[in-house]
mmCIF file of C-alpha atoms in Angstrom:
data_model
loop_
_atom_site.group_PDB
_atom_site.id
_atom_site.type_symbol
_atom_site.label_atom_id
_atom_site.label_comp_id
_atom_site.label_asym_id
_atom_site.label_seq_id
_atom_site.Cartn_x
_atom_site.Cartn_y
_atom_site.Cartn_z
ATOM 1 C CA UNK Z 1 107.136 25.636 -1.623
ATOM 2 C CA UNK Z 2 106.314 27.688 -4.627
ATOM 3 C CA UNK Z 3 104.932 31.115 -3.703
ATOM 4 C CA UNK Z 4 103.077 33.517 -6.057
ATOM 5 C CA UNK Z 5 103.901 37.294 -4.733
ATOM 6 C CA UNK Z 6 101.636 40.459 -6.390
ATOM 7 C CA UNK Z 7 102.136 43.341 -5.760
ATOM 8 C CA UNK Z 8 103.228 46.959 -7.130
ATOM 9 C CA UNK Z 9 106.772 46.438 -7.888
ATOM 10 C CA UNK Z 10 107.167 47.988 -11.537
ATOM 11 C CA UNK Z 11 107.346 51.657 -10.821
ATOM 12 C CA UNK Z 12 110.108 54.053 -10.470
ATOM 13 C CA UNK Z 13 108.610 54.718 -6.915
ATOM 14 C CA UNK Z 14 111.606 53.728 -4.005
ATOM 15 C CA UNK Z 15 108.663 52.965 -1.687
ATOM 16 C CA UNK Z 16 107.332 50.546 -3.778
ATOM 17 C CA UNK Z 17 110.159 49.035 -5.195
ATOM 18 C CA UNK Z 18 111.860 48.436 -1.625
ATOM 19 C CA UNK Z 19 108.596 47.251 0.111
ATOM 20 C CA UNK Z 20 108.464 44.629 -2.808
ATOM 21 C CA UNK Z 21 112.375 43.865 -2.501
ATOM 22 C CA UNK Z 22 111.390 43.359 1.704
ATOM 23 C CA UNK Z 23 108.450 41.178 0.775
ATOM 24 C CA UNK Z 24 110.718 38.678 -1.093
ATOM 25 C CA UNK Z 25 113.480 38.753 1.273
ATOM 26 C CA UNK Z 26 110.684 37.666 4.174
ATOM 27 C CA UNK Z 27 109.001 35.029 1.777
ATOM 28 C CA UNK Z 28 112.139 33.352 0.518
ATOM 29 C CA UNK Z 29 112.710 31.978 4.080
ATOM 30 C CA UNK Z 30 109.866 29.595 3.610
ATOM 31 C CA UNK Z 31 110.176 28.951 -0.526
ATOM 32 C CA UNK Z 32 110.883 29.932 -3.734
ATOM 33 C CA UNK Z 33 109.583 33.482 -4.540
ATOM 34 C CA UNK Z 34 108.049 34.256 -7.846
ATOM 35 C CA UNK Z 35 106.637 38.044 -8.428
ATOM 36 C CA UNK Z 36 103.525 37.569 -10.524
ATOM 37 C CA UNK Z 37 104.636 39.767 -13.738
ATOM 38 C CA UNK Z 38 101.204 42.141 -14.010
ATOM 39 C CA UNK Z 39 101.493 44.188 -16.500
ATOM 40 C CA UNK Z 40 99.037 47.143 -15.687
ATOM 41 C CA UNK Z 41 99.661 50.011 -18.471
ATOM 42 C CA UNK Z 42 98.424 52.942 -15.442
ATOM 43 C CA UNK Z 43 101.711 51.615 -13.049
ATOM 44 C CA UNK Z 44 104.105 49.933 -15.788
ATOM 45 C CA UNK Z 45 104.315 53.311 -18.014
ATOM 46 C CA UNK Z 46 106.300 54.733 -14.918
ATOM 47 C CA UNK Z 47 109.256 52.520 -16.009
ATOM 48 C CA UNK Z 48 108.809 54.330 -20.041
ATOM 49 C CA UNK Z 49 111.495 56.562 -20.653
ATOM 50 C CA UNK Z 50 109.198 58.920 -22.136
ATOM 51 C CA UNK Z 51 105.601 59.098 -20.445
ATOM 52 C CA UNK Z 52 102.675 60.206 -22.295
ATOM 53 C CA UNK Z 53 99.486 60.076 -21.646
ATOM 54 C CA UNK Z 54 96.528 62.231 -23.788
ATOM 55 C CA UNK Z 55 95.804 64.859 -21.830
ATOM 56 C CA UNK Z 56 97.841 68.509 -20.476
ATOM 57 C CA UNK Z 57 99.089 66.868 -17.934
ATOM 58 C CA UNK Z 58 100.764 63.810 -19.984
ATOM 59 C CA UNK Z 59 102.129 66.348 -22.744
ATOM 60 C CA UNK Z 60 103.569 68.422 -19.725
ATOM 61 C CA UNK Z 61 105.252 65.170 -18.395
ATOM 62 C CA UNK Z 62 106.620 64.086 -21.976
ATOM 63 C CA UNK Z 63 108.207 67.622 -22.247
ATOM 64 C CA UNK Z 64 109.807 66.926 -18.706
ATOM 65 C CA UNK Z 65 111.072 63.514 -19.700
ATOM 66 C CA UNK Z 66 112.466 64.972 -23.051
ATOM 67 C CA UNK Z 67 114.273 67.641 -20.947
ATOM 68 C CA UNK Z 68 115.292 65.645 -18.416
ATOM 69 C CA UNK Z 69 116.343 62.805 -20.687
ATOM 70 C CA UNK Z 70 120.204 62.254 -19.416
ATOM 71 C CA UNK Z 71 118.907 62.046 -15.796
ATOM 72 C CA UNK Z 72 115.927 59.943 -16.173
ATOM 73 C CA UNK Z 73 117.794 57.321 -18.471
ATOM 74 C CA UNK Z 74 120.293 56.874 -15.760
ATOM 75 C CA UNK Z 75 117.749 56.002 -12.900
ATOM 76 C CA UNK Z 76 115.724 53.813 -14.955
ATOM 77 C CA UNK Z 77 118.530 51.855 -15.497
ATOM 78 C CA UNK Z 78 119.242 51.721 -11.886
ATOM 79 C CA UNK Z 79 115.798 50.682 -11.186
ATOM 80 C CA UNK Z 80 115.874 48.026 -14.088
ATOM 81 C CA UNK Z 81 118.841 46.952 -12.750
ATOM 82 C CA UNK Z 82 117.927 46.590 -8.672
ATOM 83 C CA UNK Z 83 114.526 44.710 -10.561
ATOM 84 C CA UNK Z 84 116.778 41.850 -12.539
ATOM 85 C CA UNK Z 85 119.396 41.427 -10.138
ATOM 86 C CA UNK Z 86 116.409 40.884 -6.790
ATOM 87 C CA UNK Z 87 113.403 39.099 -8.136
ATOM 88 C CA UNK Z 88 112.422 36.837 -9.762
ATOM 89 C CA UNK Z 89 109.667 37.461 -12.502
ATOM 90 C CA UNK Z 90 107.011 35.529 -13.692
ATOM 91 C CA UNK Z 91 106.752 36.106 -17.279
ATOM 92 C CA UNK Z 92 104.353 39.049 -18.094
ATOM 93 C CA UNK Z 93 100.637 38.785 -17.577
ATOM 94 C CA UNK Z 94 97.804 40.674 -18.617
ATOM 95 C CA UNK Z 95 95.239 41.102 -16.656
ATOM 96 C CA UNK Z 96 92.635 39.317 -18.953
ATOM 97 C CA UNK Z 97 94.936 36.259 -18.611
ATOM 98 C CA UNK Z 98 94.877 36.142 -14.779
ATOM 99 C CA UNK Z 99 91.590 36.563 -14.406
ATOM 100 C CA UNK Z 100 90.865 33.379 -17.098
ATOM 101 C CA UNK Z 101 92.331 31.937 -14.396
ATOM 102 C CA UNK Z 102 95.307 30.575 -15.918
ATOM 103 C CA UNK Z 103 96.899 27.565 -13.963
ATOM 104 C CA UNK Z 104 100.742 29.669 -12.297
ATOM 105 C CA UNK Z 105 100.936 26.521 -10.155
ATOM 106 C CA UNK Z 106 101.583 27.926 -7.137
ATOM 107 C CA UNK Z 107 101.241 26.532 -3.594
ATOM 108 C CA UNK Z 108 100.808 30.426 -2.035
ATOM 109 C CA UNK Z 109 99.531 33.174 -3.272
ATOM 110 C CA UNK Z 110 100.142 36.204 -1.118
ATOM 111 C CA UNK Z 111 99.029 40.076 -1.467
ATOM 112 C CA UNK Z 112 100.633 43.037 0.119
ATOM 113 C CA UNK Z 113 102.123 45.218 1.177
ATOM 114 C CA UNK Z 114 101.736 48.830 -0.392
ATOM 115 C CA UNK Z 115 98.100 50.486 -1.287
ATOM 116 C CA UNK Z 116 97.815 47.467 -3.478
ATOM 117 C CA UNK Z 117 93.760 47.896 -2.059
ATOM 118 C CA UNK Z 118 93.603 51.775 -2.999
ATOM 119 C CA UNK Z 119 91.846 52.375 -6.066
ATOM 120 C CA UNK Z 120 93.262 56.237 -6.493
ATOM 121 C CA UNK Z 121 96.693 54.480 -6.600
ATOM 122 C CA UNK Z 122 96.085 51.345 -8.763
ATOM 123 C CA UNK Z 123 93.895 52.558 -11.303
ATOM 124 C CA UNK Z 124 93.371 55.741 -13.606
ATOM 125 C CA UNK Z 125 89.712 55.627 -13.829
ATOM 126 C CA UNK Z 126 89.886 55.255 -9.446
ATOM 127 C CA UNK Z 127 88.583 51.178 -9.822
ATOM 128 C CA UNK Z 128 89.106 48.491 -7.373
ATOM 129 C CA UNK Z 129 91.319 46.040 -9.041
ATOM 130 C CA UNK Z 130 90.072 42.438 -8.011
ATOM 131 C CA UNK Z 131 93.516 40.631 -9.338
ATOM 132 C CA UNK Z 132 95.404 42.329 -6.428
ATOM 133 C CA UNK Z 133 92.893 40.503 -4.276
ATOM 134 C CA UNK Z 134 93.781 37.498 -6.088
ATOM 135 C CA UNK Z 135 90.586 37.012 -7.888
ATOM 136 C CA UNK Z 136 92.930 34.836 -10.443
ATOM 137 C CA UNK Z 137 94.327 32.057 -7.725
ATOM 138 C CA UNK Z 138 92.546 28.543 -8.851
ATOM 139 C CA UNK Z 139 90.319 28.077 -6.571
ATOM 140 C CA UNK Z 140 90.900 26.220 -3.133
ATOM 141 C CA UNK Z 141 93.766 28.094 -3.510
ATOM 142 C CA UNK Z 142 95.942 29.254 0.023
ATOM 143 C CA UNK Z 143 95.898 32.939 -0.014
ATOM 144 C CA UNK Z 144 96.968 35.193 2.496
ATOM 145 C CA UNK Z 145 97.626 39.195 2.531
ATOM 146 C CA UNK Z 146 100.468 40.776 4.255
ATOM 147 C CA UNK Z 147 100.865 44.334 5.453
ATOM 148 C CA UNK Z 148 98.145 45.152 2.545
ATOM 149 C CA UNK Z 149 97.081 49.042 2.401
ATOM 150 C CA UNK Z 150 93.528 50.901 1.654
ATOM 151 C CA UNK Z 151 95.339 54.258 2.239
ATOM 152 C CA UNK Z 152 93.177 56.525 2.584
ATOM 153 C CA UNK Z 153 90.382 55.308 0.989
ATOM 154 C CA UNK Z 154 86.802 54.783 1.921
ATOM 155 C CA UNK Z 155 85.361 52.004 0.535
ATOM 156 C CA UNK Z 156 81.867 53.130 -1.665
ATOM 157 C CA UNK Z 157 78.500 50.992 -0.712
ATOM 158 C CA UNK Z 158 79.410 49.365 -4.110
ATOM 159 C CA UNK Z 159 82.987 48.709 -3.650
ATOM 160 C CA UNK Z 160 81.861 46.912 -0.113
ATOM 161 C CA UNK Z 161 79.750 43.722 -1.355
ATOM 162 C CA UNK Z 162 83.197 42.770 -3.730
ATOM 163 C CA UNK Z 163 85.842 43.312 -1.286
ATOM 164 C CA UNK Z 164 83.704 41.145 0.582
ATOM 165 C CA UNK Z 165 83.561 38.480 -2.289
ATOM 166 C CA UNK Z 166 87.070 39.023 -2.902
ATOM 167 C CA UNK Z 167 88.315 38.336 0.509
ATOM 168 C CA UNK Z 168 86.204 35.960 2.186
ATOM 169 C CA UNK Z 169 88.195 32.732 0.967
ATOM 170 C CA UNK Z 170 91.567 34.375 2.239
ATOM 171 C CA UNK Z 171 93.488 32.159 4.721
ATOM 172 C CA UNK Z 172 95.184 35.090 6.445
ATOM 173 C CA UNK Z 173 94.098 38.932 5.899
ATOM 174 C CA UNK Z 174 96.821 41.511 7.508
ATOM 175 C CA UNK Z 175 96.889 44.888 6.798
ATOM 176 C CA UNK Z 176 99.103 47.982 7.541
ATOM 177 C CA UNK Z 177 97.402 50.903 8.640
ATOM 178 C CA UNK Z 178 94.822 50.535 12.335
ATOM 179 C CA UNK Z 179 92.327 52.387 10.142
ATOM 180 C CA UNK Z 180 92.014 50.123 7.495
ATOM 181 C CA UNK Z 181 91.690 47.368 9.449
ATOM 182 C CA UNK Z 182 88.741 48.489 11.204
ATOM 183 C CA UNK Z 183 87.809 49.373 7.520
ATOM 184 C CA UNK Z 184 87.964 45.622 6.736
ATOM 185 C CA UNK Z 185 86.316 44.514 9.798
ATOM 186 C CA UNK Z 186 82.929 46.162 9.275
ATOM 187 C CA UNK Z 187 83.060 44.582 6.054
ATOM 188 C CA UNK Z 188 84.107 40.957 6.703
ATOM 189 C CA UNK Z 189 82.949 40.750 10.799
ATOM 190 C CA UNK Z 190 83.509 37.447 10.927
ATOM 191 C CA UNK Z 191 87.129 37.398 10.197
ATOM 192 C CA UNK Z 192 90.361 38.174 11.843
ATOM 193 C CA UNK Z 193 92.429 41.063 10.404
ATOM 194 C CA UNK Z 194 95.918 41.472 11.877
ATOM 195 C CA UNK Z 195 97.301 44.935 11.343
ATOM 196 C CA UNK Z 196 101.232 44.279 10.924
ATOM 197 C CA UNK Z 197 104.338 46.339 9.640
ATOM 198 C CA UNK Z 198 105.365 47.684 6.749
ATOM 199 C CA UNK Z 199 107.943 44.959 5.171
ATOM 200 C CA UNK Z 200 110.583 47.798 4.338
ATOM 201 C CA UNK Z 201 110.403 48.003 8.730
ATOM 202 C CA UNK Z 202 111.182 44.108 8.813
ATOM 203 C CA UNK Z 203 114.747 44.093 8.620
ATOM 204 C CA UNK Z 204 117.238 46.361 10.643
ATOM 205 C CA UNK Z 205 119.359 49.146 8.887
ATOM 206 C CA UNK Z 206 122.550 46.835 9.168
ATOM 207 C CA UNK Z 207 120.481 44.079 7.304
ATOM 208 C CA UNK Z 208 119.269 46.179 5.146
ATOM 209 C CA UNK Z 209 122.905 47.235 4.559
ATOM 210 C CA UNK Z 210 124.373 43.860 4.229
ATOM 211 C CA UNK Z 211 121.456 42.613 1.548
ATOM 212 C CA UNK Z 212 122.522 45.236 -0.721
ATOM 213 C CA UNK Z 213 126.128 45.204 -0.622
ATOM 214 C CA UNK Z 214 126.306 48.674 0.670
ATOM 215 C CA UNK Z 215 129.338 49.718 2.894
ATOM 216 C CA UNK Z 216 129.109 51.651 5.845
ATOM 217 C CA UNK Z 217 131.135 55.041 5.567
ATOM 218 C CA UNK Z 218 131.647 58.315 6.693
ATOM 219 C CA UNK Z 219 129.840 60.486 5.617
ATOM 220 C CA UNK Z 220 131.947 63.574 3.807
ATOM 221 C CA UNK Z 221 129.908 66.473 5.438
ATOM 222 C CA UNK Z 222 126.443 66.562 7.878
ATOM 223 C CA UNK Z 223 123.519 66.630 5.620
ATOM 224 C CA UNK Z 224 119.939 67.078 5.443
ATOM 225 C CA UNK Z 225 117.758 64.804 3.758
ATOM 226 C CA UNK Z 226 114.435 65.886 2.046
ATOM 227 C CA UNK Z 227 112.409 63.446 0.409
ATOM 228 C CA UNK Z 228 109.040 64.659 -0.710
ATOM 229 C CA UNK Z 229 107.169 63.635 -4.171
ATOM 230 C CA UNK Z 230 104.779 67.172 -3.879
ATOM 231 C CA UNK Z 231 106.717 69.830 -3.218
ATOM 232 C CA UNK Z 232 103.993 71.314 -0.505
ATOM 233 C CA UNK Z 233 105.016 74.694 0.428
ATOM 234 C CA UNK Z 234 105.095 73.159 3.682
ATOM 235 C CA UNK Z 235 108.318 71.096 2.554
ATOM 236 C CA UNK Z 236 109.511 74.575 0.998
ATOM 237 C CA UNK Z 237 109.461 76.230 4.898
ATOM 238 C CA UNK Z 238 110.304 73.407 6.724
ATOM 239 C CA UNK Z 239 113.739 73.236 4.610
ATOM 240 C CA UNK Z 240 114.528 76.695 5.279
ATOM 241 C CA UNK Z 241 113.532 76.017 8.596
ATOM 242 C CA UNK Z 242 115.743 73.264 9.370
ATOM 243 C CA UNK Z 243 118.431 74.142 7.248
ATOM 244 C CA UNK Z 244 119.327 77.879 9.268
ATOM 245 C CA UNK Z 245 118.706 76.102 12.655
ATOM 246 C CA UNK Z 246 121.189 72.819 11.657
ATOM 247 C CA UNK Z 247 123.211 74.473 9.552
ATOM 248 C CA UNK Z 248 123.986 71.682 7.475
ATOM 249 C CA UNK Z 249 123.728 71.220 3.553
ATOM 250 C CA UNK Z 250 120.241 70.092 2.454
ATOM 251 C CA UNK Z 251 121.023 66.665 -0.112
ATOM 252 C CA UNK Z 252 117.180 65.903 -1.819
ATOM 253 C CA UNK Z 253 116.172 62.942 -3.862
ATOM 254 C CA UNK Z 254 114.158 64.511 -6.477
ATOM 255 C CA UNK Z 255 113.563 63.689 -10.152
ATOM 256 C CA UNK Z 256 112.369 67.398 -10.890
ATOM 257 C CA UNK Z 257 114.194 69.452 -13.818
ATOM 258 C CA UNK Z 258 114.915 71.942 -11.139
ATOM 259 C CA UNK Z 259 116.120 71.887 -6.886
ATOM 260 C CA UNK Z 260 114.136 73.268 -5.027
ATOM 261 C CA UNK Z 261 115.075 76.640 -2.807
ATOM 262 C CA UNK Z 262 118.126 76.128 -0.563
ATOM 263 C CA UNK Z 263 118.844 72.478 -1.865
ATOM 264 C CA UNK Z 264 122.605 72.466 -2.128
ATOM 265 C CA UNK Z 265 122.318 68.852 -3.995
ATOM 266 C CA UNK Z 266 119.869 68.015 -6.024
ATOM 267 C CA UNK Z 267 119.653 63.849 -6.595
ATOM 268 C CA UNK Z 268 117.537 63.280 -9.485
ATOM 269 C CA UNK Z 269 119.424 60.257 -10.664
ATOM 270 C CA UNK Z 270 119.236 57.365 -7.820
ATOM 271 C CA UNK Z 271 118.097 53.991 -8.392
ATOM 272 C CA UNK Z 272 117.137 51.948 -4.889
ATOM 273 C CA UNK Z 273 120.049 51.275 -3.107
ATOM 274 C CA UNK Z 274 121.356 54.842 -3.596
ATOM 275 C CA UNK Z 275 118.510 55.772 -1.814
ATOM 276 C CA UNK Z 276 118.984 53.522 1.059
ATOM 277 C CA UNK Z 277 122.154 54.727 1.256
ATOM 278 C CA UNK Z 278 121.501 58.542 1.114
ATOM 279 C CA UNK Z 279 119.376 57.744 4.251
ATOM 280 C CA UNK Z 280 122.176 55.488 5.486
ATOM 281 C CA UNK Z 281 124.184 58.838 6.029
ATOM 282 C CA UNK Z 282 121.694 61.378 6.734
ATOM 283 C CA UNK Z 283 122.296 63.154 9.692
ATOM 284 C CA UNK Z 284 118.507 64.626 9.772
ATOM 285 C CA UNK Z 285 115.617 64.515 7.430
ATOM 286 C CA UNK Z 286 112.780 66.132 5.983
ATOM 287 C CA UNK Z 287 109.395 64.030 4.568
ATOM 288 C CA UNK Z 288 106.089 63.943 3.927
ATOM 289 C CA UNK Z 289 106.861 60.000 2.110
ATOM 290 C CA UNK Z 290 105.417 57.142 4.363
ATOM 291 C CA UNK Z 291 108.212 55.045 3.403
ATOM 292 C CA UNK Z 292 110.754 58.127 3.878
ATOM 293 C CA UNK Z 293 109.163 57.833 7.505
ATOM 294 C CA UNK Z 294 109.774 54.162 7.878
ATOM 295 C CA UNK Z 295 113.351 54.351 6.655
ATOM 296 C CA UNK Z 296 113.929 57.239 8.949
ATOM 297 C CA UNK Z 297 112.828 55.502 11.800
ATOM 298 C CA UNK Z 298 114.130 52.016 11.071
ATOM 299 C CA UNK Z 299 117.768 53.698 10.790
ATOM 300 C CA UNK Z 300 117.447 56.162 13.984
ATOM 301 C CA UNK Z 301 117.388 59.114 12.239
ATOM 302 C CA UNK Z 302 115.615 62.552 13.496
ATOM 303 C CA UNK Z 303 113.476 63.338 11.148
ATOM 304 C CA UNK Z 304 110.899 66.292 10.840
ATOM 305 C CA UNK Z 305 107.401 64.324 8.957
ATOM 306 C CA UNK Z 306 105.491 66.690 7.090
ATOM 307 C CA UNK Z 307 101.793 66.139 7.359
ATOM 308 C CA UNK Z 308 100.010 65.354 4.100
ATOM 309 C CA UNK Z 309 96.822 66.336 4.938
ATOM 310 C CA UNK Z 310 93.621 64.493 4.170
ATOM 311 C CA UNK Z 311 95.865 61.453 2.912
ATOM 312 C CA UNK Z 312 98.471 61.017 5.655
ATOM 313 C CA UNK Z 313 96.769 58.425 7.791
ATOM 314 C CA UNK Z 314 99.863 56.426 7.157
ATOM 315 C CA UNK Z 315 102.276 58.900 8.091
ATOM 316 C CA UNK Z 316 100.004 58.986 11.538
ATOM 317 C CA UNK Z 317 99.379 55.600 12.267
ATOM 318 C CA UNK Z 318 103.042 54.835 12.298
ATOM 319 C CA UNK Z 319 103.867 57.300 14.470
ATOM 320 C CA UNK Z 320 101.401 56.946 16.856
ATOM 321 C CA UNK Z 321 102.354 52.981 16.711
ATOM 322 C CA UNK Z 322 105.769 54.038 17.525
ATOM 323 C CA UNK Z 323 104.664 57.003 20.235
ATOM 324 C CA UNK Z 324 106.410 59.646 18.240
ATOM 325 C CA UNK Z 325 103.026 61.672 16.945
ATOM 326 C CA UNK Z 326 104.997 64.651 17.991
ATOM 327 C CA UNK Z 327 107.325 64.297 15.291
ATOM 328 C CA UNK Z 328 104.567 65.431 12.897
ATOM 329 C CA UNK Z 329 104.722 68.535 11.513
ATOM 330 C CA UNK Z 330 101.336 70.106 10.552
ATOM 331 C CA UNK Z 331 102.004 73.665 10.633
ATOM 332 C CA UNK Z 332 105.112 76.548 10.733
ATOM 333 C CA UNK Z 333 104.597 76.646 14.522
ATOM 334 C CA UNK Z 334 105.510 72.648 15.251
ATOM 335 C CA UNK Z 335 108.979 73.466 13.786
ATOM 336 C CA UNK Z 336 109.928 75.321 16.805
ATOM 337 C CA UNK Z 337 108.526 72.556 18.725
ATOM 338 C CA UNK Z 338 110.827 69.958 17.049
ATOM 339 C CA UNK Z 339 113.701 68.431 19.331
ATOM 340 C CA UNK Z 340 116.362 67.910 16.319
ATOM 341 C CA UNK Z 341 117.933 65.618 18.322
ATOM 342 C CA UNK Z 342 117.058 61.521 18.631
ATOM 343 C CA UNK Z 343 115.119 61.336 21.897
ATOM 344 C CA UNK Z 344 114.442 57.875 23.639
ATOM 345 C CA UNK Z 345 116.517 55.752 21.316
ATOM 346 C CA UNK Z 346 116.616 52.750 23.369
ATOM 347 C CA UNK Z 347 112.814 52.956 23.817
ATOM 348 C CA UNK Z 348 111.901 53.542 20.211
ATOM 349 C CA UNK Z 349 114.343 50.352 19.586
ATOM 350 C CA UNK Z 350 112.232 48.081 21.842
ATOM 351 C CA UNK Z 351 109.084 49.206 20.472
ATOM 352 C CA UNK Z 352 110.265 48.686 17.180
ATOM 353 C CA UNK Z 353 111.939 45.081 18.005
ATOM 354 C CA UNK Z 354 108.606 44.532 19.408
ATOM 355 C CA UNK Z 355 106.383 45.039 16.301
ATOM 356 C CA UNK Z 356 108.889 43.349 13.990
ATOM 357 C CA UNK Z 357 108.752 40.437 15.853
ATOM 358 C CA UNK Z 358 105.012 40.092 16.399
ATOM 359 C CA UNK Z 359 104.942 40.969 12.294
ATOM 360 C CA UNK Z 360 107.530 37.829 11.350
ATOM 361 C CA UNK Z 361 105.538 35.576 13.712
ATOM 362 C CA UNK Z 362 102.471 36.209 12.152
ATOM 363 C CA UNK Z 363 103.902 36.226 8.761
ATOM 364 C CA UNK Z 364 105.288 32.620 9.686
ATOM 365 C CA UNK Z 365 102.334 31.201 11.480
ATOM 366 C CA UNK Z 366 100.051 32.487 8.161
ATOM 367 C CA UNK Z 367 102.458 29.799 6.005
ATOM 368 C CA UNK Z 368 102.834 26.977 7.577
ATOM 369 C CA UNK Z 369 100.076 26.908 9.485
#
């Protein structure tokens, strides 16, 4: 079988890239995997050594790239690198081309995961984008969506009527998030939506491990983890926080020019697997990332998660899937509340086990079927 995959997997994002990296693992089982090469200028510039964009905030990030040249050269390459060496590409497509409906001869087309359905994320001007609903498939086409994500979007009065269109030919519509699914449903009533898990939460830590090559190790000291893209000044407290009660050095992935306070390493460099393997090793961490969340929990970690506010329905639906809400830090006052230690382990295993099963099955049963 000859799949067609799209999704967001050209970005410099580790989220992204290792949800995409998941997808194809899970798909290859059942064919021959082929990412459909879109080439969308508002995510592809991400992988440009030097951004620019016409406006203060573009010139500001050209003067960071500039600065940060020696850094930034070295994790593109990394990313480049984990791209060519684990998946496949079509060859590059624009989006006028798709939606002419060129002929990719494909016997699936699939969707998913990541907020491939969130216009804030896929678009600059904040449009839907109808070829990650697979507008382009030839019709009669088998289409299915896995572990697809609206974020934290609401869907406008107009946006309704063509996610409608858009969707109402799919074989199989699953989604990631409870909230979007009842999102979906009040839009397309008459069809099942199955909310499943994220595809990075599909495979265990020591298969994660084993894909990638990386060895298991000890590591050299007890460090803290912090992975945050925002810098809140929530992230700024809760590392002080942690890092005086713990006592251990605080390691963060971070492509800024400059650590932040009490960051004793500062990893601005690290391509996928580095990153897998920096939370491999961590003996606690700090994030407000969804996918920080799901690689904390998916390797037994503790793990403080930083609320992010009006857009961290992810971050809360995962928890509360997993019965860890506490775990959520909205304030200064939940740090104290925090057990640093892993509680339950066993439990949160089953549960886990649980949903990754129930995901695979209906991943399966939505091919063959």
């Amino acid at each position: 079988m000859k799949i067609g995959l799209i999704t967001i997997h050209n970005v410099t994002n580790y989220g992204a890239i290792l949800q995409a990296y998941a997808t194809i693992q899970a798909l290859s089982k059942y064919g021959d995997v082929t990412v459909i090469n879109y080439q969308k200028n508002h995510l592809s510039h991400h992988m440009d050594l030097f951004r620019f964009k016409k406006s203060i905030r573009g010139i500001k990030m050209l003067g960071h790239d500039v600065l940060n040249f020696s850094s930034r050269s070295k994790m593109l390459s990394k990313f480049n690198k984990f791209i060519k060496q684990n998946m496949v590409l079509s060859e590059k497509v624009k989006r006028e081309e798709l939606l002419n409906k060129i002929d990719m001869g494909f016997d699936l087309y699939i969707c998913g995961s990541d907020q491939i359905w969130n216009p804030e994320i896929v678009s600059s001007k904040n449009i839907l984008d109808p070829i990650f609903f697979l507008s382009f498939a030839p019709k009669g086409s088998k289409k299915i969506s896995y572990a697809s994500s609206i974020g934290h979007h609401q869907f406008t009065n107009s946006e309704k009527p063509k996610v409608k269109e858009w969707l109402e030919d799919f074989n199989k519509i699953s989604i990631r998030e409870a909230d979007g699914r009842q999102k979906l449903l009040e839009i397309l009533p008459d069809k099942k939506v199955q909310q499943v898990l994220d595809p990075t939460l599909l495979f265990s830590k020591e298969e994660w491990l084993q894909k990638l090559n990386i060895p298991v190790k000890q590591p050299k000291e007890k460090y803290i983890l912090v992975y945050s893209v925002p810098r809140t000044e929530l992230i700024r407290k809760a590392i002080l926080f942690f890092s005086k009660k713990l006592n251990y050095k605080v390691y963060s992935i971070d492509k800024g020019l400059i650590p932040m306070q009490k960051v004793d390493n500062q990893i601005n460099k690290a391509g996928p697997k580095d990153y897998i393997e920096l939370f491999a090793n961590a003996s606690f961490v700090i994030t407000d990332s969804f996918h920080g969340l799901c690689f904390s929990i998916n390797f037994e970690k503790p793990f403080a998660a930083i609320s992010s506010k009006k857009v961290g329905n992810r971050q809360e639906n995962l928890l509360e899937l997993m019965k860890i809400d506490d775990r959520l830090m909205r304030n200064e006052k939940d740090f104290y509340k925090l057990n640093t230690n892993l509680e339950n382990v066993e439990g949160q295993r089953n549960i886990l086990r649980g949903l990754r099963e129930n995901s695979l099955n209906y991943l399966e049963s939505s091919i063959i079927s």
